[in-house]
């Protein structure tokens, strides 16, 4: 049965000023729940000098700088003050979006307040860990801990079937359900004047195809094969521009590689675009979205492009291509530069056909965050009912005793000191 006016504690390891798809998802969950459905509390790692100017309360807890390793700071899940403040706020349900520190803190909090915990699997963590340079045995141990955290949740959601398959490949054996992410763009394009003005600002010719990539600047997003294909196009004498929006640990290497390929006059690194309306203009001024990533489990950016009437080139059978149709609402390639080159050589300069592809993508793929979050919120009610009836999917894990002990410690500190400090006052404002 549906529940009204729930208080939802949202937790994640990444959150602005760190920008990625999962941080974007948490912001939109919090925004929509808090404004339309119930109440939210967002718990995320602290950043130096951060200012949280949101309509919903954000609780920051102590962290260490791991941005050079994973791209965001790692929070301390055993912060007794934070757990006490969250417990005093009285959430009805906990929803973690990262299986690491966030879910560790969520498990401690759950043991204190006896409410269910939902987890959403967004990211292929085996790939994330593989690029950290940690020893194999350390990576295996970390994956075991992550899977243990996931299995300890009362219900597990994934953002695509491919994400679920990846989670199974890590050793998770429980059930899961697909809960898709949405986009916070309205369906439709910015004005032609706005799109044209952005091209002029970026010094992009109005009469040549403009290709676009939006995302973290990481090699595992398929950037190398993308640049190799573009180098072949230039060698053939084809004129185009490629705009790269975003930032990341490997951007400098990418810019060096572009210079090696002789593409500096064709490829523009525009950096991070935080203003959402300006980002819409980037999507709307482009002719084709190139996203050759097999890493992403959902590809929010593909849906953002579709919302703006921009069609995408995707790797066949990738998670980002799930439920899309080649030639109808997207274009598919094999995971190599030759395949991307052949597609762009064949179709990438027929701008009217590309714009028709984008229109079909807009008509068929659009899913707003409002609709996505409302579906999730309705599911919270089912999770609560199942929890009260003893029908949770939660498995007893070897680490439960550790988290129970930490919860007892936090509960004792909370009882003795009666935390009613600045964080709690911020939540209750």
PDB file of N, CA, C and O in Angstrom, residues 13-89:
ATOM      1  N   UNK A  13      28.543   8.392  -1.798  1.00  0.00           N
ATOM      2  CA  UNK A  13      29.933   8.802  -1.616  1.00  0.00           C
ATOM      3  C   UNK A  13      30.290  10.001  -2.476  1.00  0.00           C
ATOM      4  O   UNK A  13      31.229  10.727  -2.171  1.00  0.00           O
ATOM      5  N   UNK A  14      29.593  10.214  -3.610  1.00  0.00           N
ATOM      6  CA  UNK A  14      29.856  11.385  -4.446  1.00  0.00           C
ATOM      7  C   UNK A  14      28.651  12.316  -4.409  1.00  0.00           C
ATOM      8  O   UNK A  14      27.505  11.875  -4.383  1.00  0.00           O
ATOM      9  N   UNK A  15      28.963  13.608  -4.379  1.00  0.00           N
ATOM     10  CA  UNK A  15      27.929  14.641  -4.319  1.00  0.00           C
ATOM     11  C   UNK A  15      28.625  15.954  -4.657  1.00  0.00           C
ATOM     12  O   UNK A  15      29.824  16.100  -4.392  1.00  0.00           O
ATOM     13  N   UNK A  16      27.930  16.912  -5.266  1.00  0.00           N
ATOM     14  CA  UNK A  16      28.590  18.178  -5.581  1.00  0.00           C
ATOM     15  C   UNK A  16      29.332  18.735  -4.364  1.00  0.00           C
ATOM     16  O   UNK A  16      28.816  18.644  -3.253  1.00  0.00           O
ATOM     17  N   UNK A  17      30.555  19.237  -4.563  1.00  0.00           N
ATOM     18  CA  UNK A  17      31.141  19.644  -5.836  1.00  0.00           C
ATOM     19  C   UNK A  17      31.673  18.526  -6.728  1.00  0.00           C
ATOM     20  O   UNK A  17      32.080  18.814  -7.848  1.00  0.00           O
ATOM     21  N   UNK A  18      31.724  17.287  -6.276  1.00  0.00           N
ATOM     22  CA  UNK A  18      32.069  16.185  -7.172  1.00  0.00           C
ATOM     23  C   UNK A  18      30.894  15.940  -8.112  1.00  0.00           C
ATOM     24  O   UNK A  18      29.748  15.842  -7.670  1.00  0.00           O
ATOM     25  N   UNK A  19      31.167  15.860  -9.401  1.00  0.00           N
ATOM     26  CA  UNK A  19      30.104  15.731 -10.390  1.00  0.00           C
ATOM     27  C   UNK A  19      30.237  14.404 -11.116  1.00  0.00           C
ATOM     28  O   UNK A  19      31.262  14.100 -11.711  1.00  0.00           O
ATOM     29  N   UNK A  20      29.209  13.588 -11.043  1.00  0.00           N
ATOM     30  CA  UNK A  20      29.096  12.388 -11.877  1.00  0.00           C
ATOM     31  C   UNK A  20      27.622  12.011 -11.950  1.00  0.00           C
ATOM     32  O   UNK A  20      26.758  12.678 -11.375  1.00  0.00           O
ATOM     33  N   UNK A  21      27.327  10.938 -12.680  1.00  0.00           N
ATOM     34  CA  UNK A  21      25.939  10.565 -12.870  1.00  0.00           C
ATOM     35  C   UNK A  21      25.233  10.190 -11.588  1.00  0.00           C
ATOM     36  O   UNK A  21      24.028  10.456 -11.427  1.00  0.00           O
ATOM     37  N   UNK A  22      25.943   9.573 -10.659  1.00  0.00           N
ATOM     38  CA  UNK A  22      25.310   9.135  -9.408  1.00  0.00           C
ATOM     39  C   UNK A  22      25.021  10.346  -8.519  1.00  0.00           C
ATOM     40  O   UNK A  22      23.956  10.429  -7.892  1.00  0.00           O
ATOM     41  N   UNK A  23      25.950  11.277  -8.459  1.00  0.00           N
ATOM     42  CA  UNK A  23      25.700  12.507  -7.712  1.00  0.00           C
ATOM     43  C   UNK A  23      24.481  13.230  -8.275  1.00  0.00           C
ATOM     44  O   UNK A  23      23.626  13.730  -7.527  1.00  0.00           O
ATOM     45  N   UNK A  24      24.383  13.263  -9.599  1.00  0.00           N
ATOM     46  CA  UNK A  24      23.225  13.878 -10.246  1.00  0.00           C
ATOM     47  C   UNK A  24      21.935  13.171  -9.848  1.00  0.00           C
ATOM     48  O   UNK A  24      20.909  13.812  -9.593  1.00  0.00           O
ATOM     49  N   UNK A  25      21.990  11.844  -9.775  1.00  0.00           N
ATOM     50  CA  UNK A  25      20.804  11.075  -9.385  1.00  0.00           C
ATOM     51  C   UNK A  25      20.369  11.420  -7.964  1.00  0.00           C
ATOM     52  O   UNK A  25      19.178  11.633  -7.699  1.00  0.00           O
ATOM     53  N   UNK A  26      21.316  11.497  -7.042  1.00  0.00           N
ATOM     54  CA  UNK A  26      20.978  11.779  -5.644  1.00  0.00           C
ATOM     55  C   UNK A  26      20.386  13.174  -5.500  1.00  0.00           C
ATOM     56  O   UNK A  26      19.406  13.389  -4.775  1.00  0.00           O
ATOM     57  N   UNK A  27      20.962  14.144  -6.195  1.00  0.00           N
ATOM     58  CA  UNK A  27      20.423  15.511  -6.150  1.00  0.00           C
ATOM     59  C   UNK A  27      18.974  15.524  -6.615  1.00  0.00           C
ATOM     60  O   UNK A  27      18.111  16.170  -5.997  1.00  0.00           O
ATOM     61  N   UNK A  28      18.688  14.794  -7.680  1.00  0.00           N
ATOM     62  CA  UNK A  28      17.326  14.809  -8.212  1.00  0.00           C
ATOM     63  C   UNK A  28      16.357  14.017  -7.340  1.00  0.00           C
ATOM     64  O   UNK A  28      15.195  14.421  -7.172  1.00  0.00           O
ATOM     65  N   UNK A  29      16.789  12.900  -6.767  1.00  0.00           N
ATOM     66  CA  UNK A  29      15.946  12.198  -5.793  1.00  0.00           C
ATOM     67  C   UNK A  29      15.569  13.145  -4.655  1.00  0.00           C
ATOM     68  O   UNK A  29      14.398  13.253  -4.271  1.00  0.00           O
ATOM     69  N   UNK A  30      16.583  13.824  -4.115  1.00  0.00           N
ATOM     70  CA  UNK A  30      16.330  14.699  -2.968  1.00  0.00           C
ATOM     71  C   UNK A  30      15.424  15.863  -3.359  1.00  0.00           C
ATOM     72  O   UNK A  30      14.478  16.199  -2.631  1.00  0.00           O
ATOM     73  N   UNK A  31      15.710  16.463  -4.493  1.00  0.00           N
ATOM     74  CA  UNK A  31      14.929  17.627  -4.934  1.00  0.00           C
ATOM     75  C   UNK A  31      13.451  17.289  -5.108  1.00  0.00           C
ATOM     76  O   UNK A  31      12.570  18.022  -4.638  1.00  0.00           O
ATOM     77  N   UNK A  32      13.184  16.174  -5.765  1.00  0.00           N
ATOM     78  CA  UNK A  32      11.795  15.834  -6.093  1.00  0.00           C
ATOM     79  C   UNK A  32      11.040  15.315  -4.877  1.00  0.00           C
ATOM     80  O   UNK A  32       9.891  15.685  -4.634  1.00  0.00           O
ATOM     81  N   UNK A  33      11.682  14.456  -4.089  1.00  0.00           N
ATOM     82  CA  UNK A  33      11.010  13.961  -2.885  1.00  0.00           C
ATOM     83  C   UNK A  33      10.690  15.115  -1.946  1.00  0.00           C
ATOM     84  O   UNK A  33       9.577  15.239  -1.430  1.00  0.00           O
ATOM     85  N   UNK A  34      11.674  16.001  -1.734  1.00  0.00           N
ATOM     86  CA  UNK A  34      11.491  17.070  -0.761  1.00  0.00           C
ATOM     87  C   UNK A  34      10.454  18.100  -1.212  1.00  0.00           C
ATOM     88  O   UNK A  34       9.752  18.687  -0.380  1.00  0.00           O
ATOM     89  N   UNK A  35      10.334  18.303  -2.520  1.00  0.00           N
ATOM     90  CA  UNK A  35       9.415  19.330  -3.006  1.00  0.00           C
ATOM     91  C   UNK A  35       8.026  18.805  -3.320  1.00  0.00           C
ATOM     92  O   UNK A  35       7.049  19.562  -3.282  1.00  0.00           O
ATOM     93  N   UNK A  36       7.906  17.489  -3.605  1.00  0.00           N
ATOM     94  CA  UNK A  36       6.624  16.976  -4.085  1.00  0.00           C
ATOM     95  C   UNK A  36       6.055  15.807  -3.291  1.00  0.00           C
ATOM     96  O   UNK A  36       4.842  15.585  -3.319  1.00  0.00           O
ATOM     97  N   UNK A  37       6.898  15.061  -2.576  1.00  0.00           N
ATOM     98  CA  UNK A  37       6.426  13.770  -2.061  1.00  0.00           C
ATOM     99  C   UNK A  37       6.537  13.615  -0.558  1.00  0.00           C
ATOM    100  O   UNK A  37       5.646  13.034   0.072  1.00  0.00           O
ATOM    101  N   UNK A  38       7.618  14.062   0.039  1.00  0.00           N
ATOM    102  CA  UNK A  38       7.819  13.838   1.465  1.00  0.00           C
ATOM    103  C   UNK A  38       8.943  14.720   1.980  1.00  0.00           C
ATOM    104  O   UNK A  38       8.936  15.936   1.791  1.00  0.00           O
ATOM    105  N   UNK A  39       9.935  14.097   2.593  1.00  0.00           N
ATOM    106  CA  UNK A  39      11.038  14.836   3.198  1.00  0.00           C
ATOM    107  C   UNK A  39      12.315  14.050   3.009  1.00  0.00           C
ATOM    108  O   UNK A  39      12.303  12.813   3.032  1.00  0.00           O
ATOM    109  N   UNK A  40      13.430  14.731   2.810  1.00  0.00           N
ATOM    110  CA  UNK A  40      14.706  14.053   2.611  1.00  0.00           C
ATOM    111  C   UNK A  40      15.765  14.582   3.561  1.00  0.00           C
ATOM    112  O   UNK A  40      15.705  15.719   4.033  1.00  0.00           O
ATOM    113  N   UNK A  41      16.735  13.730   3.806  1.00  0.00           N
ATOM    114  CA  UNK A  41      17.964  14.087   4.499  1.00  0.00           C
ATOM    115  C   UNK A  41      19.075  13.472   3.656  1.00  0.00           C
ATOM    116  O   UNK A  41      19.036  12.265   3.381  1.00  0.00           O
ATOM    117  N   UNK A  42      20.047  14.252   3.212  1.00  0.00           N
ATOM    118  CA  UNK A  42      21.128  13.751   2.375  1.00  0.00           C
ATOM    119  C   UNK A  42      22.406  13.729   3.200  1.00  0.00           C
ATOM    120  O   UNK A  42      22.812  14.753   3.760  1.00  0.00           O
ATOM    121  N   UNK A  43      23.042  12.564   3.289  1.00  0.00           N
ATOM    122  CA  UNK A  43      24.283  12.404   4.049  1.00  0.00           C
ATOM    123  C   UNK A  43      25.414  12.059   3.091  1.00  0.00           C
ATOM    124  O   UNK A  43      25.367  11.027   2.407  1.00  0.00           O
ATOM    125  N   UNK A  44      26.428  12.925   3.042  1.00  0.00           N
ATOM    126  CA  UNK A  44      27.528  12.779   2.090  1.00  0.00           C
ATOM    127  C   UNK A  44      28.829  13.257   2.728  1.00  0.00           C
ATOM    128  O   UNK A  44      28.808  14.004   3.711  1.00  0.00           O
ATOM    129  N   UNK A  45      29.988  12.854   2.165  1.00  0.00           N
ATOM    130  CA  UNK A  45      31.276  13.291   2.716  1.00  0.00           C
ATOM    131  C   UNK A  45      31.467  14.802   2.624  1.00  0.00           C
ATOM    132  O   UNK A  45      30.967  15.455   1.707  1.00  0.00           O
ATOM    133  N   UNK A  46      32.212  15.318   3.573  1.00  0.00           N
ATOM    134  CA  UNK A  46      32.499  16.745   3.605  1.00  0.00           C
ATOM    135  C   UNK A  46      33.568  17.110   2.574  1.00  0.00           C
ATOM    136  O   UNK A  46      34.390  16.275   2.195  1.00  0.00           O
ATOM    137  N   UNK A  47      33.501  18.347   2.102  1.00  0.00           N
ATOM    138  CA  UNK A  47      34.510  18.924   1.217  1.00  0.00           C
ATOM    139  C   UNK A  47      34.958  20.258   1.805  1.00  0.00           C
ATOM    140  O   UNK A  47      34.143  20.972   2.406  1.00  0.00           O
ATOM    141  N   UNK A  48      36.226  20.631   1.639  1.00  0.00           N
ATOM    142  CA  UNK A  48      36.688  21.920   2.173  1.00  0.00           C
ATOM    143  C   UNK A  48      35.913  23.085   1.553  1.00  0.00           C
ATOM    144  O   UNK A  48      35.708  23.134   0.339  1.00  0.00           O
ATOM    145  N   UNK A  49      35.456  23.979   2.389  1.00  0.00           N
ATOM    146  CA  UNK A  49      34.821  25.226   1.958  1.00  0.00           C
ATOM    147  C   UNK A  49      33.548  25.015   1.136  1.00  0.00           C
ATOM    148  O   UNK A  49      33.143  25.895   0.380  1.00  0.00           O
ATOM    149  N   UNK A  50      32.917  23.869   1.261  1.00  0.00           N
ATOM    150  CA  UNK A  50      31.706  23.620   0.490  1.00  0.00           C
ATOM    151  C   UNK A  50      30.534  24.394   1.088  1.00  0.00           C
ATOM    152  O   UNK A  50      30.431  24.558   2.306  1.00  0.00           O
ATOM    153  N   UNK A  51      29.675  24.892   0.219  1.00  0.00           N
ATOM    154  CA  UNK A  51      28.450  25.571   0.640  1.00  0.00           C
ATOM    155  C   UNK A  51      27.280  24.843  -0.008  1.00  0.00           C
ATOM    156  O   UNK A  51      27.203  24.747  -1.235  1.00  0.00           O
ATOM    157  N   UNK A  52      26.381  24.306   0.791  1.00  0.00           N
ATOM    158  CA  UNK A  52      25.239  23.542   0.289  1.00  0.00           C
ATOM    159  C   UNK A  52      24.007  24.439   0.236  1.00  0.00           C
ATOM    160  O   UNK A  52      23.321  24.641   1.230  1.00  0.00           O
ATOM    161  N   UNK A  53      23.746  24.964  -0.945  1.00  0.00           N
ATOM    162  CA  UNK A  53      22.612  25.865  -1.128  1.00  0.00           C
ATOM    163  C   UNK A  53      21.470  25.096  -1.793  1.00  0.00           C
ATOM    164  O   UNK A  53      21.141  25.307  -2.960  1.00  0.00           O
ATOM    165  N   UNK A  54      20.887  24.184  -1.039  1.00  0.00           N
ATOM    166  CA  UNK A  54      19.814  23.346  -1.562  1.00  0.00           C
ATOM    167  C   UNK A  54      18.531  23.590  -0.775  1.00  0.00           C
ATOM    168  O   UNK A  54      18.566  24.098   0.352  1.00  0.00           O
ATOM    169  N   UNK A  55      17.426  23.183  -1.346  1.00  0.00           N
ATOM    170  CA  UNK A  55      16.141  23.305  -0.661  1.00  0.00           C
ATOM    171  C   UNK A  55      15.946  22.199   0.367  1.00  0.00           C
ATOM    172  O   UNK A  55      15.002  22.242   1.158  1.00  0.00           O
ATOM    173  N   UNK A  56      16.828  21.213   0.351  1.00  0.00           N
ATOM    174  CA  UNK A  56      16.767  20.089   1.285  1.00  0.00           C
ATOM    175  C   UNK A  56      18.028  20.088   2.146  1.00  0.00           C
ATOM    176  O   UNK A  56      19.073  20.599   1.743  1.00  0.00           O
ATOM    177  N   UNK A  57      17.970  19.519   3.361  1.00  0.00           N
ATOM    178  CA  UNK A  57      19.134  19.514   4.242  1.00  0.00           C
ATOM    179  C   UNK A  57      20.197  18.530   3.791  1.00  0.00           C
ATOM    180  O   UNK A  57      19.893  17.403   3.378  1.00  0.00           O
ATOM    181  N   UNK A  58      21.446  18.939   3.851  1.00  0.00           N
ATOM    182  CA  UNK A  58      22.591  18.099   3.519  1.00  0.00           C
ATOM    183  C   UNK A  58      23.478  17.990   4.749  1.00  0.00           C
ATOM    184  O   UNK A  58      23.935  18.998   5.300  1.00  0.00           O
ATOM    185  N   UNK A  59      23.717  16.765   5.203  1.00  0.00           N
ATOM    186  CA  UNK A  59      24.589  16.507   6.340  1.00  0.00           C
ATOM    187  C   UNK A  59      25.947  16.069   5.809  1.00  0.00           C
ATOM    188  O   UNK A  59      26.047  15.078   5.090  1.00  0.00           O
ATOM    189  N   UNK A  60      26.976  16.796   6.119  1.00  0.00           N
ATOM    190  CA  UNK A  60      28.339  16.461   5.721  1.00  0.00           C
ATOM    191  C   UNK A  60      29.067  15.794   6.888  1.00  0.00           C
ATOM    192  O   UNK A  60      28.994  16.256   8.020  1.00  0.00           O
ATOM    193  N   UNK A  61      29.776  14.702   6.595  1.00  0.00           N
ATOM    194  CA  UNK A  61      30.522  14.035   7.657  1.00  0.00           C
ATOM    195  C   UNK A  61      32.001  13.949   7.294  1.00  0.00           C
ATOM    196  O   UNK A  61      32.382  14.093   6.118  1.00  0.00           O
ATOM    197  N   UNK A  62      32.889  13.741   8.277  1.00  0.00           N
ATOM    198  CA  UNK A  62      34.337  13.820   8.053  1.00  0.00           C
ATOM    199  C   UNK A  62      34.793  12.906   6.909  1.00  0.00           C
ATOM    200  O   UNK A  62      34.289  11.797   6.728  1.00  0.00           O
ATOM    201  N   UNK A  63      35.790  13.393   6.152  1.00  0.00           N
ATOM    202  CA  UNK A  63      36.262  12.645   4.985  1.00  0.00           C
ATOM    203  C   UNK A  63      37.753  12.846   4.801  1.00  0.00           C
ATOM    204  O   UNK A  63      38.361  13.740   5.400  1.00  0.00           O
ATOM    205  N   UNK A  64      38.325  12.016   3.941  1.00  0.00           N
ATOM    206  CA  UNK A  64      39.725  12.155   3.544  1.00  0.00           C
ATOM    207  C   UNK A  64      39.769  12.307   2.030  1.00  0.00           C
ATOM    208  O   UNK A  64      38.864  11.847   1.322  1.00  0.00           O
ATOM    209  N   UNK A  65      40.816  12.930   1.538  1.00  0.00           N
ATOM    210  CA  UNK A  65      40.921  13.227   0.111  1.00  0.00           C
ATOM    211  C   UNK A  65      41.408  12.007  -0.661  1.00  0.00           C
ATOM    212  O   UNK A  65      42.571  11.627  -0.573  1.00  0.00           O
ATOM    213  N   UNK A  66      40.494  11.390  -1.398  1.00  0.00           N
ATOM    214  CA  UNK A  66      40.843  10.261  -2.267  1.00  0.00           C
ATOM    215  C   UNK A  66      40.506  10.588  -3.727  1.00  0.00           C
ATOM    216  O   UNK A  66      40.319   9.683  -4.536  1.00  0.00           O
ATOM    217  N   UNK A  67      40.427  11.881  -4.044  1.00  0.00           N
ATOM    218  CA  UNK A  67      39.993  12.267  -5.388  1.00  0.00           C
ATOM    219  C   UNK A  67      40.966  11.805  -6.463  1.00  0.00           C
ATOM    220  O   UNK A  67      40.548  11.526  -7.594  1.00  0.00           O
ATOM    221  N   UNK A  68      42.252  11.715  -6.157  1.00  0.00           N
ATOM    222  CA  UNK A  68      43.213  11.258  -7.159  1.00  0.00           C
ATOM    223  C   UNK A  68      43.086   9.771  -7.438  1.00  0.00           C
ATOM    224  O   UNK A  68      43.606   9.268  -8.431  1.00  0.00           O
ATOM    225  N   UNK A  69      42.385   9.065  -6.557  1.00  0.00           N
ATOM    226  CA  UNK A  69      42.238   7.614  -6.724  1.00  0.00           C
ATOM    227  C   UNK A  69      40.887   7.273  -7.331  1.00  0.00           C
ATOM    228  O   UNK A  69      40.794   6.542  -8.317  1.00  0.00           O
ATOM    229  N   UNK A  70      39.813   7.823  -6.758  1.00  0.00           N
ATOM    230  CA  UNK A  70      38.466   7.454  -7.209  1.00  0.00           C
ATOM    231  C   UNK A  70      37.654   8.631  -7.735  1.00  0.00           C
ATOM    232  O   UNK A  70      36.531   8.441  -8.197  1.00  0.00           O
ATOM    233  N   UNK A  71      38.186   9.851  -7.646  1.00  0.00           N
ATOM    234  CA  UNK A  71      37.477  11.001  -8.178  1.00  0.00           C
ATOM    235  C   UNK A  71      36.623  11.758  -7.178  1.00  0.00           C
ATOM    236  O   UNK A  71      36.048  12.793  -7.518  1.00  0.00           O
ATOM    237  N   UNK A  72      36.526  11.261  -5.945  1.00  0.00           N
ATOM    238  CA  UNK A  72      35.760  11.957  -4.914  1.00  0.00           C
ATOM    239  C   UNK A  72      36.349  11.610  -3.550  1.00  0.00           C
ATOM    240  O   UNK A  72      37.187  10.713  -3.429  1.00  0.00           O
ATOM    241  N   UNK A  73      35.924  12.325  -2.523  1.00  0.00           N
ATOM    242  CA  UNK A  73      36.447  12.103  -1.180  1.00  0.00           C
ATOM    243  C   UNK A  73      35.766  10.905  -0.518  1.00  0.00           C
ATOM    244  O   UNK A  73      34.591  10.634  -0.790  1.00  0.00           O
ATOM    245  N   UNK A  74      36.490  10.227   0.342  1.00  0.00           N
ATOM    246  CA  UNK A  74      35.940   9.080   1.072  1.00  0.00           C
ATOM    247  C   UNK A  74      35.548   9.522   2.473  1.00  0.00           C
ATOM    248  O   UNK A  74      36.365  10.076   3.216  1.00  0.00           O
ATOM    249  N   UNK A  75      34.282   9.300   2.821  1.00  0.00           N
ATOM    250  CA  UNK A  75      33.800   9.691   4.137  1.00  0.00           C
ATOM    251  C   UNK A  75      34.089   8.642   5.188  1.00  0.00           C
ATOM    252  O   UNK A  75      34.349   7.471   4.881  1.00  0.00           O
ATOM    253  N   UNK A  76      34.021   9.054   6.435  1.00  0.00           N
ATOM    254  CA  UNK A  76      34.199   8.146   7.571  1.00  0.00           C
ATOM    255  C   UNK A  76      32.839   7.591   7.976  1.00  0.00           C
ATOM    256  O   UNK A  76      32.037   8.301   8.588  1.00  0.00           O
ATOM    257  N   UNK A  77      32.541   6.321   7.665  1.00  0.00           N
ATOM    258  CA  UNK A  77      31.208   5.780   7.957  1.00  0.00           C
ATOM    259  C   UNK A  77      30.960   5.560   9.444  1.00  0.00           C
ATOM    260  O   UNK A  77      29.827   5.299   9.845  1.00  0.00           O
ATOM    261  N   UNK A  78      32.016   5.660  10.254  1.00  0.00           N
ATOM    262  CA  UNK A  78      31.885   5.407  11.682  1.00  0.00           C
ATOM    263  C   UNK A  78      31.804   6.697  12.490  1.00  0.00           C
ATOM    264  O   UNK A  78      32.086   6.703  13.691  1.00  0.00           O
ATOM    265  N   UNK A  79      31.413   7.782  11.826  1.00  0.00           N
ATOM    266  CA  UNK A  79      31.248   9.062  12.531  1.00  0.00           C
ATOM    267  C   UNK A  79      30.023   8.987  13.440  1.00  0.00           C
ATOM    268  O   UNK A  79      28.878   9.052  12.983  1.00  0.00           O
ATOM    269  N   UNK A  80      30.268   8.854  14.734  1.00  0.00           N
ATOM    270  CA  UNK A  80      29.174   8.698  15.692  1.00  0.00           C
ATOM    271  C   UNK A  80      28.267   9.924  15.716  1.00  0.00           C
ATOM    272  O   UNK A  80      27.045   9.809  15.845  1.00  0.00           O
ATOM    273  N   UNK A  81      28.858  11.115  15.582  1.00  0.00           N
ATOM    274  CA  UNK A  81      28.057  12.333  15.604  1.00  0.00           C
ATOM    275  C   UNK A  81      27.081  12.352  14.433  1.00  0.00           C
ATOM    276  O   UNK A  81      25.912  12.712  14.583  1.00  0.00           O
ATOM    277  N   UNK A  82      27.560  11.941  13.257  1.00  0.00           N
ATOM    278  CA  UNK A  82      26.690  11.955  12.079  1.00  0.00           C
ATOM    279  C   UNK A  82      25.580  10.927  12.208  1.00  0.00           C
ATOM    280  O   UNK A  82      24.411  11.209  11.921  1.00  0.00           O
ATOM    281  N   UNK A  83      25.940   9.714  12.621  1.00  0.00           N
ATOM    282  CA  UNK A  83      24.930   8.671  12.775  1.00  0.00           C
ATOM    283  C   UNK A  83      23.875   9.093  13.792  1.00  0.00           C
ATOM    284  O   UNK A  83      22.672   8.897  13.586  1.00  0.00           O
ATOM    285  N   UNK A  84      24.310   9.709  14.873  1.00  0.00           N
ATOM    286  CA  UNK A  84      23.357  10.162  15.891  1.00  0.00           C
ATOM    287  C   UNK A  84      22.423  11.231  15.340  1.00  0.00           C
ATOM    288  O   UNK A  84      21.214  11.220  15.606  1.00  0.00           O
ATOM    289  N   UNK A  85      22.972  12.174  14.579  1.00  0.00           N
ATOM    290  CA  UNK A  85      22.140  13.228  14.004  1.00  0.00           C
ATOM    291  C   UNK A  85      21.119  12.658  13.032  1.00  0.00           C
ATOM    292  O   UNK A  85      19.954  13.056  13.030  1.00  0.00           O
ATOM    293  N   UNK A  86      21.540  11.715  12.201  1.00  0.00           N
ATOM    294  CA  UNK A  86      20.617  11.095  11.253  1.00  0.00           C
ATOM    295  C   UNK A  86      19.543  10.291  11.992  1.00  0.00           C
ATOM    296  O   UNK A  86      18.366  10.313  11.616  1.00  0.00           O
ATOM    297  N   UNK A  87      19.945   9.590  13.036  1.00  0.00           N
ATOM    298  CA  UNK A  87      18.968   8.819  13.809  1.00  0.00           C
ATOM    299  C   UNK A  87      17.938   9.730  14.461  1.00  0.00           C
ATOM    300  O   UNK A  87      16.733   9.449  14.464  1.00  0.00           O
ATOM    301  N   UNK A  88      18.382  10.865  15.001  1.00  0.00           N
ATOM    302  CA  UNK A  88      17.465  11.802  15.651  1.00  0.00           C
ATOM    303  C   UNK A  88      16.478  12.405  14.659  1.00  0.00           C
ATOM    304  O   UNK A  88      15.379  12.813  15.045  1.00  0.00           O
ATOM    305  N   UNK A  89      16.856  12.470  13.381  1.00  0.00           N
ATOM    306  CA  UNK A  89      15.960  13.022  12.360  1.00  0.00           C
ATOM    307  C   UNK A  89      14.826  12.068  12.025  1.00  0.00           C
ATOM    308  O   UNK A  89      13.843  12.469  11.405  1.00  0.00           O
TER     309      UNK A  89
END
